[in-house]
Amino acid sequence: MKAISIGLLGLGTVGSGVVQIIESHQDKLMHQVGCSISIKKILVNDMTKERLVAVDKGMLTDNPEDILSNPEIDVVIEVMGGIEETRGYLMEAIKNKKHIVTANKDLMALYGPELLELATENQCDLFYEASVAGGIPILRGLVDGLSSDRITKMMGIVNGTTNFILTKMSKEGRAYDDVLKEAQELGFAEADPTADVGGLDAARKMAILSTLGFSMNIGLNDVEVQGITEISEEDLRYSKKLGYTMKLIGVASRAGDRVEVSVQPALLPEAHPLASVNNEYNAVYVYGEAVGETMFYGPGAGSLPTATAVVSDMVTVIKNMRLGVNGRSAVSPQFRNN
Ligand SMILES: NC(=O)c1ccc[n+]([C@@H]2O[C@H](COP(=O)([O-])OP(=O)(O)OC[C@H]3O[C@@H](n4cnc5c(N)ncnc54)[C@H](OP(=O)(O)O)[C@@H]3O)[C@@H](O)[C@H]2O)c1
């Protein structure tokens, strides 16, 4: 097969990890897909900025058309973030028959079904493993590993920032504002942490997880959301005394032919497997009728963990190209959430 050319949208935290993995794992990747893979163009905002990885300056562009309508590019990897503008870019790329890999949960929670439909119409793949729980292969776990089972409930710690804050408050008896500041200094929290601490980020991920796990279109409006901003050190001290650990938990469960999804601070008995998921780590606990209890655990963010999920999606796209089956793996939802 001919060499595969990649267009990368974004060269920040995740984009730099993608460049690093494609370069340093080239032998293994070539062995898996049977051809070489090269990054042709990288879209950035600021062409003069110092980069976290060494890239040939000629590869950088600030003109999206150099990627979206470039006939040489086979796969577009979107790691720039954003919603409306990014949606437009991906729609254009798909119409130009490019396969897509994205890490963007904001976009997928809002426009996932529409983009997947467009991709299928154009015989293109669209994969988004990195959009939920970074390096943990949870979407593939649901879609492939547990495809034969009927999932009844999922519980997830899917936001590293809030888990870091609650862990530090609980274990070190520190105040919310103090720990939030540390999380920002360590790069675990954004300068504007509203989407994380308000529960919106976790709600987006629970919408994506529930859509796949229950084969229903679950939108953000279907998720009841409460964040951690009202939690005090005192709440955590008392819960600890009573043998409980406070976590921001996303829960999605079947209730008859409906699925109820929520994100809220919850008290877990200390023996519960999710109670020992600490700091910035993520975990998703899945109950299936046949399999029983399973738990997926690992780094929910970070440059290389997230890039691992992105590059693994890219490998699947290229394997599908070899088999000529692109655009055939997205299964449309089987049920409606009444
Ligand atoms: N960081 C994580 O651990 C993590 C984990 C899971 C998922 N994600 C998702 O991955 C995506 C990227 O996150 P990140 O942390 O890598 O972001 P980031 O560090 O802020 O990097 C974003 C990159 O995209 C470029 N960019 C942004 N808007 C652009 C525009 N309109 N035109 C051209 N270039 C643009 C930026 O260019 P400049 O460098 O020139 O400014 C930068 O290189 C997001 O959707 C995020 O939710 C991130």
Short mmCIF file of C-alpha atoms and ligand atoms in Angstrom, two decimals, residues 10-15 43-46 49 51 79-81 85 103-105 130 134 300-302 306, ligand 1:
data_model
loop_
_atom_site.label_atom_id
_atom_site.label_comp_id
_atom_site.label_asym_id
_atom_site.label_seq_id
_atom_site.Cartn_x
_atom_site.Cartn_y
_atom_site.Cartn_z
CA GLY A 10 -3.24 21.47 16.20
CA LEU A 11 0.22 21.09 17.69
CA GLY A 12 -0.39 21.71 21.39
CA THR A 13 -0.35 19.21 24.25
CA VAL A 14 -1.98 16.32 22.37
CA GLY A 15 -0.69 17.22 18.87
CA LEU A 43 -2.33 23.58 11.25
CA VAL A 44 -1.49 26.02 14.06
CA ASN A 45 -2.61 29.47 15.14
CA ASP A 46 0.77 31.02 15.69
CA LYS A 49 5.54 29.95 18.56
CA ARG A 51 7.01 24.06 19.85
CA VAL A 79 -6.43 17.95 18.12
CA MET A 80 -7.08 21.71 18.06
CA GLY A 81 -10.25 21.81 20.20
CA GLU A 85 -15.16 26.35 13.48
CA ALA A 103 -9.89 13.94 20.61
CA ASN A 104 -12.60 16.58 20.88
CA LYS A 105 -15.35 15.66 23.41
CA ALA A 130 -9.34 10.02 23.01
CA GLY A 134 -7.70 10.10 27.44
CA GLY A 300 -7.53 10.40 31.65
CA ALA A 301 -5.41 13.09 30.02
CA GLY A 302 -1.85 14.18 29.25
CA THR A 306 -4.08 10.91 24.97
N1 LIG B 1 -4.77 17.91 26.93
C1 LIG B 1 -5.29 16.72 27.20
O1 LIG B 1 -4.77 15.99 28.07
C2 LIG B 1 -6.49 16.22 26.46
C3 LIG B 1 -7.04 14.98 26.80
C4 LIG B 1 -8.13 14.48 26.07
C5 LIG B 1 -8.67 15.24 25.05
N2 LIG B 1 -8.13 16.46 24.76
C6 LIG B 1 -8.72 17.24 23.66
O2 LIG B 1 -7.74 17.38 22.64
C7 LIG B 1 -7.91 18.64 21.98
C8 LIG B 1 -6.59 19.42 22.04
O3 LIG B 1 -6.24 19.66 23.37
P1 LIG B 1 -4.78 20.24 23.75
O4 LIG B 1 -4.71 20.15 25.23
O5 LIG B 1 -3.72 19.61 22.93
O6 LIG B 1 -4.96 21.78 23.32
P2 LIG B 1 -3.82 22.87 23.17
O7 LIG B 1 -2.60 22.47 23.91
O8 LIG B 1 -4.46 24.18 23.51
O9 LIG B 1 -3.46 22.86 21.62
C9 LIG B 1 -4.35 23.31 20.62
C10 LIG B 1 -3.56 23.43 19.31
O10 LIG B 1 -4.46 23.74 18.27
C11 LIG B 1 -4.05 24.96 17.63
N3 LIG B 1 -5.27 25.70 17.34
C12 LIG B 1 -6.30 25.96 18.19
N4 LIG B 1 -7.27 26.65 17.57
C13 LIG B 1 -6.84 26.84 16.29
C14 LIG B 1 -7.39 27.49 15.15
N5 LIG B 1 -8.59 28.09 15.19
N6 LIG B 1 -6.66 27.50 14.02
C15 LIG B 1 -5.45 26.91 13.97
N7 LIG B 1 -4.88 26.27 15.00
C16 LIG B 1 -5.57 26.24 16.15
C17 LIG B 1 -3.15 25.69 18.61
O11 LIG B 1 -2.21 26.47 17.85
P3 LIG B 1 -1.03 27.33 18.56
O12 LIG B 1 -0.13 26.30 19.19
O13 LIG B 1 -0.36 28.04 17.45
O14 LIG B 1 -1.70 28.20 19.55
C18 LIG B 1 -2.48 24.50 19.33
O15 LIG B 1 -1.36 24.06 18.63
C19 LIG B 1 -9.09 19.31 22.68
O16 LIG B 1 -10.27 19.01 21.98
C20 LIG B 1 -9.12 18.65 24.06
O17 LIG B 1 -10.41 18.65 24.64
C21 LIG B 1 -7.06 16.96 25.43
#
